[in-house]
Coordinates of C-alpha atoms and ligand atoms in Angstrom, one line a residue:
M6 CA -49.0 -0.3 -3.5
N7 CA -48.2 -2.5 -6.4
Q8 CA -51.1 -0.9 -8.2
L9 CA -49.7 2.6 -7.7
F10 CA -46.3 1.5 -8.9
D11 CA -47.8 0.1 -12.1
L12 CA -49.7 3.3 -12.7
L13 CA -46.5 5.3 -12.2
I14 CA -44.7 3.1 -14.7
F15 CA -47.7 3.4 -17.1
L16 CA -47.4 7.2 -17.0
V17 CA -43.7 7.2 -18.2
P18 CA -44.4 7.6 -22.0
I19 CA -47.0 10.2 -21.3
Y20 CA -44.8 12.4 -19.0
I21 CA -41.7 12.0 -21.2
A22 CA -43.7 12.9 -24.3
N23 CA -45.1 16.0 -22.5
A24 CA -41.7 17.1 -21.2
I25 CA -39.4 16.6 -24.3
P26 CA -40.8 19.4 -26.5
V27 CA -39.8 22.0 -23.9
V28 CA -36.2 21.0 -24.6
L29 CA -36.3 19.9 -28.3
G30 CA -39.2 22.0 -29.6
G31 CA -38.8 24.9 -32.0
G32 CA -38.8 25.8 -35.7
M33 CA -41.9 25.5 -37.9
P34 CA -45.1 25.9 -35.9
L35 CA -47.6 23.0 -36.1
D36 CA -50.3 25.3 -37.5
F37 CA -47.9 26.9 -40.1
G38 CA -48.9 30.3 -38.6
L39 CA -52.6 29.8 -39.6
V40 CA -55.0 32.4 -38.1
L41 CA -58.7 31.6 -37.7
P42 CA -61.6 34.1 -38.1
D43 CA -61.6 34.7 -34.4
C44 CA -58.2 36.4 -35.0
E45 CA -56.3 33.8 -33.0
R46 CA -53.8 31.2 -34.2
L47 CA -55.0 27.6 -34.8
F48 CA -52.6 26.3 -32.1
G49 CA -50.2 29.2 -31.5
K50 CA -46.5 29.7 -31.3
G51 CA -46.1 27.2 -28.5
K52 CA -46.8 24.2 -30.7
T53 CA -44.1 23.2 -33.2
I54 CA -43.7 20.3 -35.6
R55 CA -40.3 19.4 -34.2
G56 CA -41.7 19.5 -30.6
F57 CA -44.7 17.2 -31.6
I58 CA -42.5 14.6 -33.4
A59 CA -39.8 14.7 -30.7
G60 CA -42.5 14.2 -28.0
V61 CA -44.0 11.2 -29.9
L62 CA -40.6 9.6 -30.6
G63 CA -39.2 10.3 -27.1
G64 CA -42.3 9.0 -25.3
T65 CA -42.4 5.9 -27.5
A66 CA -38.7 5.2 -26.8
A67 CA -39.1 5.7 -23.1
G68 CA -42.1 3.4 -23.0
G69 CA -40.4 0.9 -25.2
L70 CA -37.4 0.7 -22.9
V71 CA -39.7 0.2 -20.0
A72 CA -41.6 -2.6 -21.9
M73 CA -38.3 -4.5 -22.2
I74 CA -37.8 -4.5 -18.4
Y75 CA -41.2 -4.6 -16.9
V76 CA -44.5 -5.7 -18.5
L77 CA -47.5 -3.9 -17.0
P78 CA -50.7 -5.8 -16.2
F79 CA -52.6 -3.5 -18.5
F80 CA -51.1 -5.0 -21.6
A81 CA -50.9 -8.5 -23.1
G82 CA -47.1 -8.5 -23.4
P83 CA -44.0 -6.4 -24.2
Q84 CA -44.9 -5.9 -27.9
Q85 CA -48.4 -4.7 -27.1
Q86 CA -46.9 -2.4 -24.4
F87 CA -44.4 -1.0 -26.9
I88 CA -47.3 -0.3 -29.4
A89 CA -49.2 1.3 -26.5
S90 CA -46.3 3.5 -25.7
F91 CA -46.4 4.9 -29.2
V92 CA -50.2 5.4 -28.9
L93 CA -49.8 7.1 -25.5
A94 CA -47.1 9.4 -26.8
L95 CA -49.2 10.3 -29.9
G96 CA -52.3 10.8 -27.7
T97 CA -50.3 13.0 -25.3
M98 CA -49.0 15.3 -28.1
T99 CA -52.5 15.4 -29.8
G100 CA -54.2 16.3 -26.5
D101 CA -51.5 18.9 -25.9
A102 CA -52.3 20.5 -29.3
V103 CA -56.1 20.2 -28.8
G104 CA -55.6 21.9 -25.4
S105 CA -53.9 24.8 -27.2
F106 CA -56.6 24.9 -29.8
V107 CA -59.2 25.3 -27.0
K108 CA -57.0 27.9 -25.3
R109 CA -56.7 30.0 -28.4
R110 CA -60.5 29.9 -29.0
A111 CA -60.9 31.2 -25.4
H112 CA -58.4 34.0 -26.3
V113 CA -55.8 32.8 -23.8
D114 CA -52.3 33.7 -25.0
S115 CA -49.6 31.1 -25.7
G116 CA -47.7 30.3 -22.6
R117 CA -50.3 31.6 -20.2
P118 CA -51.7 29.1 -17.7
F119 CA -55.1 27.6 -18.3
V120 CA -57.2 25.2 -16.2
L121 CA -57.1 22.4 -18.8
D122 CA -53.3 22.6 -19.4
T123 CA -52.7 19.9 -16.9
L124 CA -55.2 17.3 -17.9
F125 CA -56.0 17.6 -21.6
F126 CA -52.9 15.5 -22.6
L127 CA -53.5 12.8 -20.0
V128 CA -57.2 12.4 -20.8
M129 CA -56.4 12.2 -24.6
A130 CA -53.7 9.6 -24.0
L131 CA -56.1 7.5 -21.9
I132 CA -58.7 7.7 -24.7
F133 CA -56.2 6.8 -27.4
V134 CA -54.8 3.8 -25.6
Y135 CA -58.3 2.4 -24.8
P136 CA -58.3 -0.1 -27.8
V137 CA -54.8 -1.4 -26.8
A138 CA -55.2 -1.7 -23.0
N139 CA -57.3 -3.9 -20.9
G140 CA -60.1 -2.7 -18.7
S141 CA -58.1 -2.7 -15.4
L142 CA -56.5 0.5 -16.5
Y143 CA -59.8 2.3 -16.2
E144 CA -60.7 1.5 -12.6
P145 CA -62.0 4.7 -10.8
F146 CA -59.3 4.5 -8.2
G147 CA -56.5 4.3 -10.8
L148 CA -58.0 7.1 -12.9
A149 CA -58.4 9.4 -9.9
F150 CA -54.8 8.6 -8.8
M151 CA -53.4 9.5 -12.3
L152 CA -55.5 12.7 -12.6
I153 CA -54.6 14.0 -9.1
L154 CA -50.9 13.1 -9.5
T155 CA -50.7 14.9 -12.8
V156 CA -52.5 18.0 -11.5
I157 CA -49.8 18.1 -8.7
L158 CA -46.8 17.2 -10.8
H159 CA -47.4 19.2 -13.9
P160 CA -47.1 22.7 -12.3
L161 CA -44.3 21.4 -10.1
T162 CA -42.2 20.1 -13.0
N163 CA -42.9 23.3 -15.0
A164 CA -41.7 25.4 -12.1
I165 CA -38.5 23.3 -11.9
A166 CA -38.0 23.5 -15.7
N167 CA -38.4 27.3 -15.4
R168 CA -35.8 27.5 -12.6
A169 CA -33.4 25.3 -14.7
G170 CA -33.7 27.8 -17.5
L171 CA -35.5 25.4 -19.8
K172 CA -38.9 27.1 -19.8
K173 CA -39.6 30.9 -20.0
V174 CA -42.6 30.8 -17.7
P175 CA -43.0 28.9 -14.4
W176 CA -46.2 27.1 -15.4
Ligands
LIG5 N1 -43.4 22.8 -27.6 C1 -43.2 22.6 -28.9 N2 -44.0 21.8 -29.7 C2 -45.1 21.2 -29.1 C3 -45.3 21.4 -27.7 C4 -44.5 22.2 -27.0 O1 -42.2 23.2 -29.4 N3 -45.8 20.5 -29.9 C5 -42.5 23.6 -26.8 C6 -42.7 25.1 -27.0 O2 -41.4 25.8 -26.9 C7 -43.5 25.5 -25.8 C8 -43.0 24.7 -24.7 O3 -42.6 23.4 -25.4 O4 -43.5 26.9 -25.5 C9 -44.0 24.4 -23.6 O5 -45.1 23.7 -24.0 P1 -46.6 24.1 -23.6 O6 -46.6 24.6 -22.2 O7 -47.4 23.0 -23.9 O8 -46.9 25.3 -24.6 P2 -47.2 26.9 -24.3 O9 -46.0 27.7 -24.7 O10 -47.7 27.0 -22.9 O11 -48.4 27.2 -25.3 P3 -49.9 26.9 -25.1 O12 -50.5 28.2 -24.5 O13 -50.4 26.8 -26.5 O14 -50.1 25.7 -24.3
LIG6 MG1 -47.8 26.0 -21.2

């Protein structure tokens, strides 16, 4: 139980970073409108500079607040957990952009659902934080829990954001 709670708390900067651009994104696209020879955008209109930066800052702030209240067993102390929050938020937004890059190469339109939508950002965040976290974060049970939870929560929260008028499409 304790272990599940820790994993939920660990996911805070990742989920916050992923959610914030929906509200705060907009303006100049991350790819500056660049089109590759396959006639598709590098990342597409769904990835903006403001969204990327807001996601990184928001995820870092959320994880930083958590670190002041509760130190996770995956990190050596609050400072390391704060640094990890930044790394996790950066990994999340990078994974999100890489996911869009792959989507565009597969000729899937921006905003359309795609199998990897749900997991790219989580996997990238976990890779990014590897040098900062200790090995207990990467136990098979914990990894499976985080992947399954995210596969369930991501479409659910997207549908809620759509109902709330924050997101144009329900995925
Ligand atoms: N967003 C943003 N900047 C980012 C990421 C997201 O502005 N770096 C905003 C965009 O308004 C985007 C919304 O958040 O439409 C939802 O994000 P996401 O589902 O990741 O993008 P999609 O529009 O689905 O585009 P893609 O197909 O490339 O994933
Ligand atoms: Mg999407």
